[in-house]
Coordinates of C-alpha atoms in Angstrom, one line a residue:
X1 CA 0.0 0.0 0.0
X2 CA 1.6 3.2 -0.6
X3 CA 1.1 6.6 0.9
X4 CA -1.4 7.8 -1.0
X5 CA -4.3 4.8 -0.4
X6 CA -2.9 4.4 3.3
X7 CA -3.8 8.1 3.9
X8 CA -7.2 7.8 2.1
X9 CA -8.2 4.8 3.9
X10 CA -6.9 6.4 7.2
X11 CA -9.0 9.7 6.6
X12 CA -12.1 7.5 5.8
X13 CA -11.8 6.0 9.2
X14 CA -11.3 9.2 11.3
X15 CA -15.2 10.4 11.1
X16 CA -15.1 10.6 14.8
X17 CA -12.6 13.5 15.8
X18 CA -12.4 17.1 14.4
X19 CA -11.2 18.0 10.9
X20 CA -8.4 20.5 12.2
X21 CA -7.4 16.7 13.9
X22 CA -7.9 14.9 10.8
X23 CA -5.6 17.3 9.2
X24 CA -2.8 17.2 12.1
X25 CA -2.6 13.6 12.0
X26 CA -2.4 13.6 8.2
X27 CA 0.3 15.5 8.6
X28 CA 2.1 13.8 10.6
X29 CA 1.6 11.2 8.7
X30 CA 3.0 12.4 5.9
X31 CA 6.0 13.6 7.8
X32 CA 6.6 10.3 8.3
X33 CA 6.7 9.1 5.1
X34 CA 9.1 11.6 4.4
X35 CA 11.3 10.8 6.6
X36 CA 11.2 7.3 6.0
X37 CA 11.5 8.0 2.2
X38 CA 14.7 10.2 3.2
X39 CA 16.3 7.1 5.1
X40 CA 15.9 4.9 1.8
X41 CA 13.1 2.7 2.5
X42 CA 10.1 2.4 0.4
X43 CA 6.5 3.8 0.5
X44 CA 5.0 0.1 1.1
X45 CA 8.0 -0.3 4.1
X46 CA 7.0 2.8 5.8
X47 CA 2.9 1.8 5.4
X48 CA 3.6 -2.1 7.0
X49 CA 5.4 0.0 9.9
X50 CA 3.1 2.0 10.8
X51 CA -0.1 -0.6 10.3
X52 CA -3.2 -0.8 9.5
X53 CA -5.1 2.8 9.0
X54 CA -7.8 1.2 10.5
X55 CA -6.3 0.3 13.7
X56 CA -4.1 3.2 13.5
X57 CA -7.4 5.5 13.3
X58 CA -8.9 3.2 16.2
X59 CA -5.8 4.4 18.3
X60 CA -5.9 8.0 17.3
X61 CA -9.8 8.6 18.1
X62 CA -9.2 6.8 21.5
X63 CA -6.4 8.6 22.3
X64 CA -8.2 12.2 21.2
X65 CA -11.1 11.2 23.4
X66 CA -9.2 10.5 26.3
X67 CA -7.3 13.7 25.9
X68 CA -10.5 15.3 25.4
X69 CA -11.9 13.6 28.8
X70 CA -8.7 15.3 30.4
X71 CA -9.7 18.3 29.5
X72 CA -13.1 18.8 30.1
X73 CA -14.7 15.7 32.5
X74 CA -18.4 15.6 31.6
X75 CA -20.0 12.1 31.6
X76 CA -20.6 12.6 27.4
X77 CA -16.9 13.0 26.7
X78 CA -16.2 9.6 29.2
X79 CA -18.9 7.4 27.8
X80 CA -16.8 8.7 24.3
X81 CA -14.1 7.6 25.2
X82 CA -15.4 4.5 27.2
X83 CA -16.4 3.9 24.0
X84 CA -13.3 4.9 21.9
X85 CA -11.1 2.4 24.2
X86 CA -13.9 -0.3 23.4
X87 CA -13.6 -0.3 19.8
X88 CA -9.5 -1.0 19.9
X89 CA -10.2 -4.6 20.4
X90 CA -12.6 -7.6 21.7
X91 CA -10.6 -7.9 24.7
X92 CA -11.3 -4.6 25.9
X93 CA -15.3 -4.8 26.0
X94 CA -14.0 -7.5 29.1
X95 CA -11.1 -5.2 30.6
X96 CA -12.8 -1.8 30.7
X97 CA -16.2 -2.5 30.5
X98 CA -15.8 -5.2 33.4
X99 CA -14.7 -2.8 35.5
X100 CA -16.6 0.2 34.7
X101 CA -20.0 -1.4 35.1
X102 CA -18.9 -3.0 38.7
X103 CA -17.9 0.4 39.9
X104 CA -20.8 2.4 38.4
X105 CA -23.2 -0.2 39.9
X106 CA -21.8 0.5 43.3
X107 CA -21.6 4.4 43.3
X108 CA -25.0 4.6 42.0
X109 CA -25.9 2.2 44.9
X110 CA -24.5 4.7 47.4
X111 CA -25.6 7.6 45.9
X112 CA -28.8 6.4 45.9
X113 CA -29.1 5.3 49.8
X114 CA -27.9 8.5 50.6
X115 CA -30.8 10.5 48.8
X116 CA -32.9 7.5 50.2
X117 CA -31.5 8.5 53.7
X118 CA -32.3 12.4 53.2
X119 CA -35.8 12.1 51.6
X120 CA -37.6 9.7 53.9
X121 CA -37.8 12.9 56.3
X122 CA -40.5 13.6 54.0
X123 CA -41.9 10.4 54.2
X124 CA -41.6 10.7 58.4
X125 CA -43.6 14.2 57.5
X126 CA -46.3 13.1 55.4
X127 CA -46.8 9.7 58.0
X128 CA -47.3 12.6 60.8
X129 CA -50.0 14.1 58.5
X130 CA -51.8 11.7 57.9
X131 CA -51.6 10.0 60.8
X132 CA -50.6 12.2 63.4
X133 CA -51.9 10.3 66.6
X134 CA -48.9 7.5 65.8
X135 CA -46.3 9.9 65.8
X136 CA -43.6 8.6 68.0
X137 CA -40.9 10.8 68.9
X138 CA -38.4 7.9 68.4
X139 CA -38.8 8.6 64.5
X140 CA -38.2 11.8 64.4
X141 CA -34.9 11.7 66.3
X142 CA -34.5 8.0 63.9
X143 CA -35.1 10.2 61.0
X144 CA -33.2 13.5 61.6
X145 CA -29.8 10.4 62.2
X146 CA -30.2 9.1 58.5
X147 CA -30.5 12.5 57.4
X148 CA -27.3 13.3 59.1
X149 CA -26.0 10.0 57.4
X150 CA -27.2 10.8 54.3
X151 CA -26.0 14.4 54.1
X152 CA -22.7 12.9 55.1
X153 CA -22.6 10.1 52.8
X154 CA -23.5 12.5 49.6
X155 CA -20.7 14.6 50.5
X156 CA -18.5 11.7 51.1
X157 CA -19.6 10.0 47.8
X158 CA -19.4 13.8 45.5
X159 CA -15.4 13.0 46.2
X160 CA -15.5 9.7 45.9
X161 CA -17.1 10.1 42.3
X162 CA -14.3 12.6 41.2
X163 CA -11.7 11.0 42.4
X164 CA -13.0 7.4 40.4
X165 CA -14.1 9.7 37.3
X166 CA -10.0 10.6 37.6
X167 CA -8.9 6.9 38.3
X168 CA -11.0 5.7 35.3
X169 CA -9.5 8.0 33.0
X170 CA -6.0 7.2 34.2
X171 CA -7.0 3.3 33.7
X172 CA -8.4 3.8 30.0
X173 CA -5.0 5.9 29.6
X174 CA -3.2 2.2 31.0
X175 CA -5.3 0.7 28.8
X176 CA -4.6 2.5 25.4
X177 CA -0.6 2.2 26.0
X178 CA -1.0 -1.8 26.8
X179 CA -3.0 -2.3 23.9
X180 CA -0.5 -0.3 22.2
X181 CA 2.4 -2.7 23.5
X182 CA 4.2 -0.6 26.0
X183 CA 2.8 0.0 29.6
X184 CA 6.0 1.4 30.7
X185 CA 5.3 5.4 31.8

């Protein structure tokens, strides 16, 4: 394959990312072909070395939504590049996606016993109005405790979540450079 169809077949696969992107990596691309030109080998040399342009644009678009994630952590650009890491091979829907849902699961669990824990005040409050003659002052001093809890454990899990949001994005980083073949950084 020489430069010309490994460039076309690479740009047909970068849909996903930014044209100024597109055009960046092209050129680096074609920097590299000059350079390997300039050191003698051949066009088809320098396209075996650097791969496929499929896999090559698999790596790029998961390495531009990672960097993306770094930049701006919203749960849009993660899922992207959740997504981005997914698509660089079969094993990976195991490795990241394993993880990721087994977390997820958990924090969501928390988060929602501790909006369970503030909100049944209301429930203690609409029991009283209803049926105020079995109010017992037990569950209100029960009730006001879970809402301490609860407070406490949203504040506890609002850190929790950033700092897993952070360790996520550092294990998809881990993940790019194994698949990649180096984990060494």
């Amino acid at each position: 394959m020489n430069k010309h169809e490994f460039l076309q077949k690479l740009q047909a696969k970068l849909t996903n990312i930014p044209d100024h992107e597109q055009k960046e990596i092209t050129r680096d691309i074609e920097e590299h072909f000059i350079a390997g030109l300039e050191e003698g080998k051949t066009e088809e040399q320098i396209a075996d070395s650097l791969g496929s342009p499929q896999q090559l644009a698999k790596d790029v678009t998961a390495n531009y939504h990672v960097e993306k994630v770094n930049q701006n952590t919203s749960s849009e650009n993660i899922f992207r590049a959740t997504w981005a890491v997914l698509g660089l091979g079969f094993l990976n829907v195991v490795i990241v996606l394993g993880p990721l849902l087994v977390v997820a699961s958990i924090v969501i669990s928390l988060w929602t016993v501790s909006a369970s824990f503030v909100f049944q005040f209301i429930a203690l409050i609409v029991k009283v109005i209803i049926t105020p003659s079995a109010f017992q002052l037990f569950e209100l001093f029960f009730s006001i405790t879970l809402v301490g809890l609860g407070l406490l454990l949203g504040i506890a899990m609002y850190y929790v979540s950033k700092y897993l949001i952070h360790l996520f994005i550092r294990y998809l980083n881990f993940n790019i450079r194994i698949v990649k073949g180096g984990a060494s950084k």
